[in-house]
Amino acid sequence: MDNKITKKRINDHLEYDWYKYLILLIVSVVACYFIFSQINRTRDYEDVTLFVSCYEAKNNDFSGRIMPEMGTTTYREQYQSTFGENVLREVAIETQDPLGENYGTMFQTHGMVTSDILVIGKTTLANSGRFVDLTDELLTNYLLPEGMEIDDFEYFELELSSGQKVRTGIKVSNLVHMPFVYDWNKVPSYKEKYGELEEDKQPDTEFYLVLNPSGVNIGKFGKKAKPQNAQALFCANRFLKYYH
């Protein structure tokens, strides 16, 4: 049998079967792309998102400050055992105007679904069910920066059906160095629109930091988080430290 490979035989083969090689090439490229995208995919526990409600946002360098801090020797020596290894690839802040027409939708989809930490107004907080209870342990060992005590902050207290009151939010609208505007009176268009309303009908001026119980980066305090993934708690800790 003559099995010799010749140029003519190759040309004849490609003339009839070229489409098979094209399909094989396309399948190979798609497979390589899929594998590469899965390997480089940011997993849920590798990013932290803060959903921040505010009337205006000034220049904010939170992400630029915390990411380098988590890569330092200080973090590894002092904080890693509490908050977990620095596995974060991204820390993002999404700001939303609570008076915006799409705020309710964004709060439900982005805030309650994809965010670990939220800053929301008192009215929204009172009507949104139960967030993570801010126990003495959670505050003292995780959330409060060094040198600060529980009484250094104000809290939103939720009254349960049993009559018991639990802390679910830390007031942040009164922090001195906050780069977000929480007083609608400082926004001319809002002052003109809402300034003449009765006080109980005016927009919120009190805003609180809360933890999403479904967050995957709040350690043992979350429904879906693993104990070693508490990096979002460090982000909340630094949020309070940077802006206090």
PDB file of C-alpha atoms in Angstrom:
ATOM      1  CA  MET A   1       0.000   0.000   0.000  1.00  0.00           C
ATOM      2  CA  ASP A   2       1.338   3.402  -0.960  1.00  0.00           C
ATOM      3  CA  ASN A   3       1.097   5.610   2.163  1.00  0.00           C
ATOM      4  CA  LYS A   4       3.596   8.172   1.031  1.00  0.00           C
ATOM      5  CA  ILE A   5       2.604  11.725   1.951  1.00  0.00           C
ATOM      6  CA  THR A   6       2.779  14.011  -1.021  1.00  0.00           C
ATOM      7  CA  LYS A   7       1.881  17.610  -1.641  1.00  0.00           C
ATOM      8  CA  LYS A   8      -0.893  16.523  -3.996  1.00  0.00           C
ATOM      9  CA  ARG A   9      -2.426  14.206  -1.420  1.00  0.00           C
ATOM     10  CA  ILE A  10      -2.336  16.940   1.211  1.00  0.00           C
ATOM     11  CA  ASN A  11      -4.015  19.393  -1.142  1.00  0.00           C
ATOM     12  CA  ASP A  12      -6.659  16.829  -2.077  1.00  0.00           C
ATOM     13  CA  HIS A  13      -7.315  16.079   1.600  1.00  0.00           C
ATOM     14  CA  LEU A  14      -7.655  19.737   2.541  1.00  0.00           C
ATOM     15  CA  GLU A  15      -9.894  20.398  -0.424  1.00  0.00           C
ATOM     16  CA  TYR A  16     -12.543  18.047   0.997  1.00  0.00           C
ATOM     17  CA  ASP A  17     -11.865  18.179   4.765  1.00  0.00           C
ATOM     18  CA  TRP A  18     -10.736  21.787   5.381  1.00  0.00           C
ATOM     19  CA  TYR A  19     -13.916  22.596   7.340  1.00  0.00           C
ATOM     20  CA  LYS A  20     -13.084  19.882   9.898  1.00  0.00           C
ATOM     21  CA  TYR A  21      -9.812  21.624  10.756  1.00  0.00           C
ATOM     22  CA  LEU A  22     -11.591  24.975  10.979  1.00  0.00           C
ATOM     23  CA  ILE A  23     -14.113  23.535  13.433  1.00  0.00           C
ATOM     24  CA  LEU A  24     -11.303  21.953  15.448  1.00  0.00           C
ATOM     25  CA  LEU A  25      -9.473  25.289  15.579  1.00  0.00           C
ATOM     26  CA  ILE A  26     -12.574  27.167  16.753  1.00  0.00           C
ATOM     27  CA  VAL A  27     -13.360  24.563  19.422  1.00  0.00           C
ATOM     28  CA  SER A  28      -9.756  24.701  20.668  1.00  0.00           C
ATOM     29  CA  VAL A  29      -9.803  28.497  20.931  1.00  0.00           C
ATOM     30  CA  VAL A  30     -13.139  28.503  22.787  1.00  0.00           C
ATOM     31  CA  ALA A  31     -11.950  25.773  25.171  1.00  0.00           C
ATOM     32  CA  CYS A  32      -8.724  27.640  25.941  1.00  0.00           C
ATOM     33  CA  TYR A  33     -10.655  30.867  26.553  1.00  0.00           C
ATOM     34  CA  PHE A  34     -13.102  29.108  28.896  1.00  0.00           C
ATOM     35  CA  ILE A  35     -10.340  27.429  30.891  1.00  0.00           C
ATOM     36  CA  PHE A  36      -8.352  30.664  31.158  1.00  0.00           C
ATOM     37  CA  SER A  37     -11.422  32.668  32.246  1.00  0.00           C
ATOM     38  CA  GLN A  38     -12.226  30.123  34.964  1.00  0.00           C
ATOM     39  CA  ILE A  39      -8.672  30.165  36.288  1.00  0.00           C
ATOM     40  CA  ASN A  40      -8.581  33.977  36.393  1.00  0.00           C
ATOM     41  CA  ARG A  41     -12.141  34.413  37.616  1.00  0.00           C
ATOM     42  CA  THR A  42     -12.493  36.517  40.764  1.00  0.00           C
ATOM     43  CA  ARG A  43     -14.200  34.245  43.259  1.00  0.00           C
ATOM     44  CA  ASP A  44     -16.804  35.496  45.694  1.00  0.00           C
ATOM     45  CA  TYR A  45     -14.407  35.549  48.631  1.00  0.00           C
ATOM     46  CA  GLU A  46     -11.743  37.454  46.658  1.00  0.00           C
ATOM     47  CA  ASP A  47     -13.565  40.777  46.508  1.00  0.00           C
ATOM     48  CA  VAL A  48     -15.417  43.024  48.911  1.00  0.00           C
ATOM     49  CA  THR A  49     -18.073  45.524  47.859  1.00  0.00           C
ATOM     50  CA  LEU A  50     -19.339  48.446  49.915  1.00  0.00           C
ATOM     51  CA  PHE A  51     -22.751  49.823  48.962  1.00  0.00           C
ATOM     52  CA  VAL A  52     -22.701  53.414  50.187  1.00  0.00           C
ATOM     53  CA  SER A  53     -25.821  55.567  50.161  1.00  0.00           C
ATOM     54  CA  CYS A  54     -25.069  59.290  50.055  1.00  0.00           C
ATOM     55  CA  TYR A  55     -26.383  62.469  48.469  1.00  0.00           C
ATOM     56  CA  GLU A  56     -23.014  63.338  46.962  1.00  0.00           C
ATOM     57  CA  ALA A  57     -19.607  61.653  46.866  1.00  0.00           C
ATOM     58  CA  LYS A  58     -16.380  63.600  47.083  1.00  0.00           C
ATOM     59  CA  ASN A  59     -13.005  62.202  46.091  1.00  0.00           C
ATOM     60  CA  ASN A  60     -12.692  58.868  47.832  1.00  0.00           C
ATOM     61  CA  ASP A  61      -9.452  56.900  48.097  1.00  0.00           C
ATOM     62  CA  PHE A  62     -10.698  54.070  50.316  1.00  0.00           C
ATOM     63  CA  SER A  63      -9.791  51.279  47.904  1.00  0.00           C
ATOM     64  CA  GLY A  64      -6.420  52.867  47.210  1.00  0.00           C
ATOM     65  CA  ARG A  65      -5.629  52.944  50.926  1.00  0.00           C
ATOM     66  CA  ILE A  66      -6.858  49.584  52.130  1.00  0.00           C
ATOM     67  CA  MET A  67      -5.455  47.320  49.423  1.00  0.00           C
ATOM     68  CA  PRO A  68      -1.820  48.346  50.075  1.00  0.00           C
ATOM     69  CA  GLU A  69      -2.406  48.136  53.831  1.00  0.00           C
ATOM     70  CA  MET A  70      -3.575  44.531  53.547  1.00  0.00           C
ATOM     71  CA  GLY A  71      -0.364  43.672  51.725  1.00  0.00           C
ATOM     72  CA  THR A  72       1.921  44.838  54.521  1.00  0.00           C
ATOM     73  CA  THR A  73       3.838  42.821  57.080  1.00  0.00           C
ATOM     74  CA  THR A  74       1.780  44.565  59.776  1.00  0.00           C
ATOM     75  CA  TYR A  75      -1.401  43.040  58.409  1.00  0.00           C
ATOM     76  CA  ARG A  76       0.130  39.558  58.276  1.00  0.00           C
ATOM     77  CA  GLU A  77       1.504  39.817  61.814  1.00  0.00           C
ATOM     78  CA  GLN A  78      -1.361  41.620  63.585  1.00  0.00           C
ATOM     79  CA  TYR A  79      -4.564  41.022  61.651  1.00  0.00           C
ATOM     80  CA  GLN A  80      -4.304  37.896  59.517  1.00  0.00           C
ATOM     81  CA  SER A  81      -5.173  35.540  62.351  1.00  0.00           C
ATOM     82  CA  THR A  82      -8.401  37.498  62.954  1.00  0.00           C
ATOM     83  CA  PHE A  83      -9.544  38.474  59.468  1.00  0.00           C
ATOM     84  CA  GLY A  84      -7.910  35.827  57.286  1.00  0.00           C
ATOM     85  CA  GLU A  85      -5.203  35.880  54.635  1.00  0.00           C
ATOM     86  CA  ASN A  86      -5.063  38.733  52.158  1.00  0.00           C
ATOM     87  CA  VAL A  87      -6.836  36.955  49.300  1.00  0.00           C
ATOM     88  CA  LEU A  88      -8.669  40.054  48.049  1.00  0.00           C
ATOM     89  CA  ARG A  89      -8.237  41.065  44.437  1.00  0.00           C
ATOM     90  CA  GLU A  90     -10.601  44.014  44.634  1.00  0.00           C
ATOM     91  CA  VAL A  91     -12.273  46.301  47.163  1.00  0.00           C
ATOM     92  CA  ALA A  92     -14.984  48.374  45.498  1.00  0.00           C
ATOM     93  CA  ILE A  93     -17.251  51.163  46.709  1.00  0.00           C
ATOM     94  CA  GLU A  94     -20.543  51.745  44.919  1.00  0.00           C
ATOM     95  CA  THR A  95     -22.255  55.022  45.800  1.00  0.00           C
ATOM     96  CA  GLN A  96     -25.987  55.481  45.280  1.00  0.00           C
ATOM     97  CA  ASP A  97     -28.146  58.538  45.897  1.00  0.00           C
ATOM     98  CA  PRO A  98     -31.052  57.480  48.158  1.00  0.00           C
ATOM     99  CA  LEU A  99     -33.206  60.110  46.436  1.00  0.00           C
ATOM    100  CA  GLY A 100     -32.431  58.753  42.984  1.00  0.00           C
ATOM    101  CA  GLU A 101     -35.297  57.182  41.029  1.00  0.00           C
ATOM    102  CA  ASN A 102     -33.555  53.791  40.754  1.00  0.00           C
ATOM    103  CA  TYR A 103     -32.291  53.648  44.316  1.00  0.00           C
ATOM    104  CA  GLY A 104     -34.796  51.024  45.510  1.00  0.00           C
ATOM    105  CA  THR A 105     -33.858  48.662  42.702  1.00  0.00           C
ATOM    106  CA  MET A 106     -30.127  49.194  43.182  1.00  0.00           C
ATOM    107  CA  PHE A 107     -30.459  48.657  46.929  1.00  0.00           C
ATOM    108  CA  GLN A 108     -32.264  45.344  46.466  1.00  0.00           C
ATOM    109  CA  THR A 109     -30.037  44.014  43.672  1.00  0.00           C
ATOM    110  CA  HIS A 110     -26.599  45.473  44.298  1.00  0.00           C
ATOM    111  CA  GLY A 111     -26.855  46.255  48.000  1.00  0.00           C
ATOM    112  CA  MET A 112     -28.572  43.177  49.376  1.00  0.00           C
ATOM    113  CA  VAL A 113     -27.268  40.690  46.815  1.00  0.00           C
ATOM    114  CA  THR A 114     -23.664  41.555  45.975  1.00  0.00           C
ATOM    115  CA  SER A 115     -22.446  43.753  48.845  1.00  0.00           C
ATOM    116  CA  ASP A 116     -20.880  42.711  52.149  1.00  0.00           C
ATOM    117  CA  ILE A 117     -21.062  46.153  53.770  1.00  0.00           C
ATOM    118  CA  LEU A 118     -23.780  48.757  53.329  1.00  0.00           C
ATOM    119  CA  VAL A 119     -24.276  52.335  54.447  1.00  0.00           C
ATOM    120  CA  ILE A 120     -27.985  53.173  54.435  1.00  0.00           C
ATOM    121  CA  GLY A 121     -30.337  55.779  55.850  1.00  0.00           C
ATOM    122  CA  LYS A 122     -32.238  55.341  59.071  1.00  0.00           C
ATOM    123  CA  THR A 123     -35.597  54.960  57.305  1.00  0.00           C
ATOM    124  CA  THR A 124     -34.276  52.268  54.958  1.00  0.00           C
ATOM    125  CA  LEU A 125     -32.634  50.493  57.862  1.00  0.00           C
ATOM    126  CA  ALA A 126     -35.829  50.495  59.896  1.00  0.00           C
ATOM    127  CA  ASN A 127     -37.816  48.990  57.008  1.00  0.00           C
ATOM    128  CA  SER A 128     -35.328  46.454  55.654  1.00  0.00           C
ATOM    129  CA  GLY A 129     -35.497  43.595  58.096  1.00  0.00           C
ATOM    130  CA  ARG A 130     -32.619  42.389  60.189  1.00  0.00           C
ATOM    131  CA  PHE A 131     -28.950  42.864  59.443  1.00  0.00           C
ATOM    132  CA  VAL A 132     -26.090  41.273  61.369  1.00  0.00           C
ATOM    133  CA  ASP A 133     -26.338  41.897  65.115  1.00  0.00           C
ATOM    134  CA  LEU A 134     -23.454  44.049  66.298  1.00  0.00           C
ATOM    135  CA  THR A 135     -22.610  42.113  69.439  1.00  0.00           C
ATOM    136  CA  ASP A 136     -19.941  43.190  71.887  1.00  0.00           C
ATOM    137  CA  GLU A 137     -17.679  40.474  70.454  1.00  0.00           C
ATOM    138  CA  LEU A 138     -18.136  41.604  66.857  1.00  0.00           C
ATOM    139  CA  LEU A 139     -17.561  45.250  67.740  1.00  0.00           C
ATOM    140  CA  THR A 140     -14.654  44.804  70.121  1.00  0.00           C
ATOM    141  CA  ASN A 141     -12.716  42.069  68.319  1.00  0.00           C
ATOM    142  CA  TYR A 142     -13.411  42.978  64.694  1.00  0.00           C
ATOM    143  CA  LEU A 143     -15.092  46.242  63.790  1.00  0.00           C
ATOM    144  CA  LEU A 144     -13.797  48.902  66.161  1.00  0.00           C
ATOM    145  CA  PRO A 145     -10.327  50.280  65.345  1.00  0.00           C
ATOM    146  CA  GLU A 146      -7.578  50.120  67.925  1.00  0.00           C
ATOM    147  CA  GLY A 147      -8.050  52.523  70.821  1.00  0.00           C
ATOM    148  CA  MET A 148     -11.790  52.945  70.274  1.00  0.00           C
ATOM    149  CA  GLU A 149     -14.516  51.719  72.579  1.00  0.00           C
ATOM    150  CA  ILE A 150     -18.111  50.715  71.979  1.00  0.00           C
ATOM    151  CA  ASP A 151     -19.360  53.939  73.558  1.00  0.00           C
ATOM    152  CA  ASP A 152     -17.341  56.009  71.068  1.00  0.00           C
ATOM    153  CA  PHE A 153     -20.043  55.405  68.443  1.00  0.00           C
ATOM    154  CA  GLU A 154     -23.811  55.723  68.150  1.00  0.00           C
ATOM    155  CA  TYR A 155     -25.937  52.772  67.028  1.00  0.00           C
ATOM    156  CA  PHE A 156     -29.250  51.886  65.478  1.00  0.00           C
ATOM    157  CA  GLU A 157     -31.152  49.551  67.766  1.00  0.00           C
ATOM    158  CA  LEU A 158     -33.755  47.151  66.451  1.00  0.00           C
ATOM    159  CA  GLU A 159     -36.470  46.089  68.859  1.00  0.00           C
ATOM    160  CA  LEU A 160     -37.395  42.415  68.475  1.00  0.00           C
ATOM    161  CA  SER A 161     -40.851  40.951  69.047  1.00  0.00           C
ATOM    162  CA  SER A 162     -39.591  39.737  72.413  1.00  0.00           C
ATOM    163  CA  GLY A 163     -38.904  43.303  73.453  1.00  0.00           C
ATOM    164  CA  GLN A 164     -35.141  42.790  73.326  1.00  0.00           C
ATOM    165  CA  LYS A 165     -33.120  45.472  71.557  1.00  0.00           C
ATOM    166  CA  VAL A 166     -30.118  44.603  69.392  1.00  0.00           C
ATOM    167  CA  ARG A 167     -27.601  46.851  67.661  1.00  0.00           C
ATOM    168  CA  THR A 168     -27.646  46.447  63.893  1.00  0.00           C
ATOM    169  CA  GLY A 169     -26.017  49.649  62.600  1.00  0.00           C
ATOM    170  CA  ILE A 170     -23.105  51.967  63.423  1.00  0.00           C
ATOM    171  CA  LYS A 171     -23.839  55.632  62.783  1.00  0.00           C
ATOM    172  CA  VAL A 172     -21.335  57.042  60.271  1.00  0.00           C
ATOM    173  CA  SER A 173     -23.032  60.202  59.018  1.00  0.00           C
ATOM    174  CA  ASN A 174     -21.464  62.124  61.900  1.00  0.00           C
ATOM    175  CA  LEU A 175     -17.872  61.012  61.275  1.00  0.00           C
ATOM    176  CA  VAL A 176     -15.562  63.983  60.784  1.00  0.00           C
ATOM    177  CA  HIS A 177     -13.528  62.863  57.777  1.00  0.00           C
ATOM    178  CA  MET A 178     -16.300  61.211  55.778  1.00  0.00           C
ATOM    179  CA  PRO A 179     -15.915  61.886  52.009  1.00  0.00           C
ATOM    180  CA  PHE A 180     -19.650  61.402  51.438  1.00  0.00           C
ATOM    181  CA  VAL A 181     -22.414  63.987  51.903  1.00  0.00           C
ATOM    182  CA  TYR A 182     -25.173  62.803  54.224  1.00  0.00           C
ATOM    183  CA  ASP A 183     -26.925  66.134  54.799  1.00  0.00           C
ATOM    184  CA  TRP A 184     -29.300  66.860  51.915  1.00  0.00           C
ATOM    185  CA  ASN A 185     -29.337  70.517  53.015  1.00  0.00           C
ATOM    186  CA  LYS A 186     -25.836  70.794  51.561  1.00  0.00           C
ATOM    187  CA  VAL A 187     -27.134  69.912  48.096  1.00  0.00           C
ATOM    188  CA  PRO A 188     -28.811  73.076  46.693  1.00  0.00           C
ATOM    189  CA  SER A 189     -31.380  71.256  44.557  1.00  0.00           C
ATOM    190  CA  TYR A 190     -32.471  69.064  47.478  1.00  0.00           C
ATOM    191  CA  LYS A 191     -32.561  71.960  49.921  1.00  0.00           C
ATOM    192  CA  GLU A 192     -34.897  73.813  47.581  1.00  0.00           C
ATOM    193  CA  LYS A 193     -37.086  70.756  47.000  1.00  0.00           C
ATOM    194  CA  TYR A 194     -37.372  69.369  50.532  1.00  0.00           C
ATOM    195  CA  GLY A 195     -36.566  72.332  52.768  1.00  0.00           C
ATOM    196  CA  GLU A 196     -40.175  73.385  53.291  1.00  0.00           C
ATOM    197  CA  LEU A 197     -41.491  69.915  54.131  1.00  0.00           C
ATOM    198  CA  GLU A 198     -42.454  68.894  57.641  1.00  0.00           C
ATOM    199  CA  GLU A 199     -39.547  67.360  59.501  1.00  0.00           C
ATOM    200  CA  ASP A 200     -40.969  63.834  59.505  1.00  0.00           C
ATOM    201  CA  LYS A 201     -41.294  63.952  55.710  1.00  0.00           C
ATOM    202  CA  GLN A 202     -37.801  65.219  55.008  1.00  0.00           C
ATOM    203  CA  PRO A 203     -35.056  62.883  53.712  1.00  0.00           C
ATOM    204  CA  ASP A 204     -32.725  61.070  56.110  1.00  0.00           C
ATOM    205  CA  THR A 205     -29.715  62.779  57.591  1.00  0.00           C
ATOM    206  CA  GLU A 206     -28.713  59.789  59.735  1.00  0.00           C
ATOM    207  CA  PHE A 207     -26.878  56.965  57.982  1.00  0.00           C
ATOM    208  CA  TYR A 208     -25.567  53.717  59.420  1.00  0.00           C
ATOM    209  CA  LEU A 209     -23.016  51.092  58.456  1.00  0.00           C
ATOM    210  CA  VAL A 210     -24.496  47.595  58.458  1.00  0.00           C
ATOM    211  CA  LEU A 211     -23.315  44.112  57.547  1.00  0.00           C
ATOM    212  CA  ASN A 212     -25.187  41.980  55.044  1.00  0.00           C
ATOM    213  CA  PRO A 213     -25.957  38.611  56.740  1.00  0.00           C
ATOM    214  CA  SER A 214     -25.549  36.949  53.320  1.00  0.00           C
ATOM    215  CA  GLY A 215     -22.081  38.417  52.806  1.00  0.00           C
ATOM    216  CA  VAL A 216     -19.427  35.819  51.980  1.00  0.00           C
ATOM    217  CA  ASN A 217     -16.596  37.751  53.608  1.00  0.00           C
ATOM    218  CA  ILE A 218     -17.858  38.374  57.142  1.00  0.00           C
ATOM    219  CA  GLY A 219     -16.491  35.205  58.703  1.00  0.00           C
ATOM    220  CA  LYS A 220     -18.486  33.308  61.291  1.00  0.00           C
ATOM    221  CA  PHE A 221     -21.035  36.117  61.464  1.00  0.00           C
ATOM    222  CA  GLY A 222     -22.433  35.377  57.999  1.00  0.00           C
ATOM    223  CA  LYS A 223     -24.807  32.714  56.746  1.00  0.00           C
ATOM    224  CA  LYS A 224     -22.605  31.823  53.777  1.00  0.00           C
ATOM    225  CA  ALA A 225     -19.137  32.860  54.914  1.00  0.00           C
ATOM    226  CA  LYS A 226     -16.325  30.643  56.121  1.00  0.00           C
ATOM    227  CA  PRO A 227     -14.588  31.597  59.391  1.00  0.00           C
ATOM    228  CA  GLN A 228     -11.299  32.257  57.573  1.00  0.00           C
ATOM    229  CA  ASN A 229     -12.959  34.734  55.220  1.00  0.00           C
ATOM    230  CA  ALA A 230     -13.593  37.793  57.374  1.00  0.00           C
ATOM    231  CA  GLN A 231     -11.760  40.291  55.192  1.00  0.00           C
ATOM    232  CA  ALA A 232     -14.890  42.456  54.835  1.00  0.00           C
ATOM    233  CA  LEU A 233     -14.825  43.020  58.591  1.00  0.00           C
ATOM    234  CA  PHE A 234     -11.331  44.462  58.244  1.00  0.00           C
ATOM    235  CA  CYS A 235     -12.650  46.749  55.506  1.00  0.00           C
ATOM    236  CA  ALA A 236     -15.400  47.947  57.850  1.00  0.00           C
ATOM    237  CA  ASN A 237     -12.792  48.422  60.578  1.00  0.00           C
ATOM    238  CA  ARG A 238     -10.660  50.595  58.298  1.00  0.00           C
ATOM    239  CA  PHE A 239     -13.734  52.508  57.067  1.00  0.00           C
ATOM    240  CA  LEU A 240     -14.368  53.587  60.641  1.00  0.00           C
ATOM    241  CA  LYS A 241     -10.684  54.286  61.251  1.00  0.00           C
ATOM    242  CA  TYR A 242     -10.057  56.341  58.109  1.00  0.00           C
ATOM    243  CA  TYR A 243     -13.130  58.541  58.465  1.00  0.00           C
ATOM    244  CA  HIS A 244     -13.604  58.860  62.238  1.00  0.00           C
TER     245      HIS A 244
END
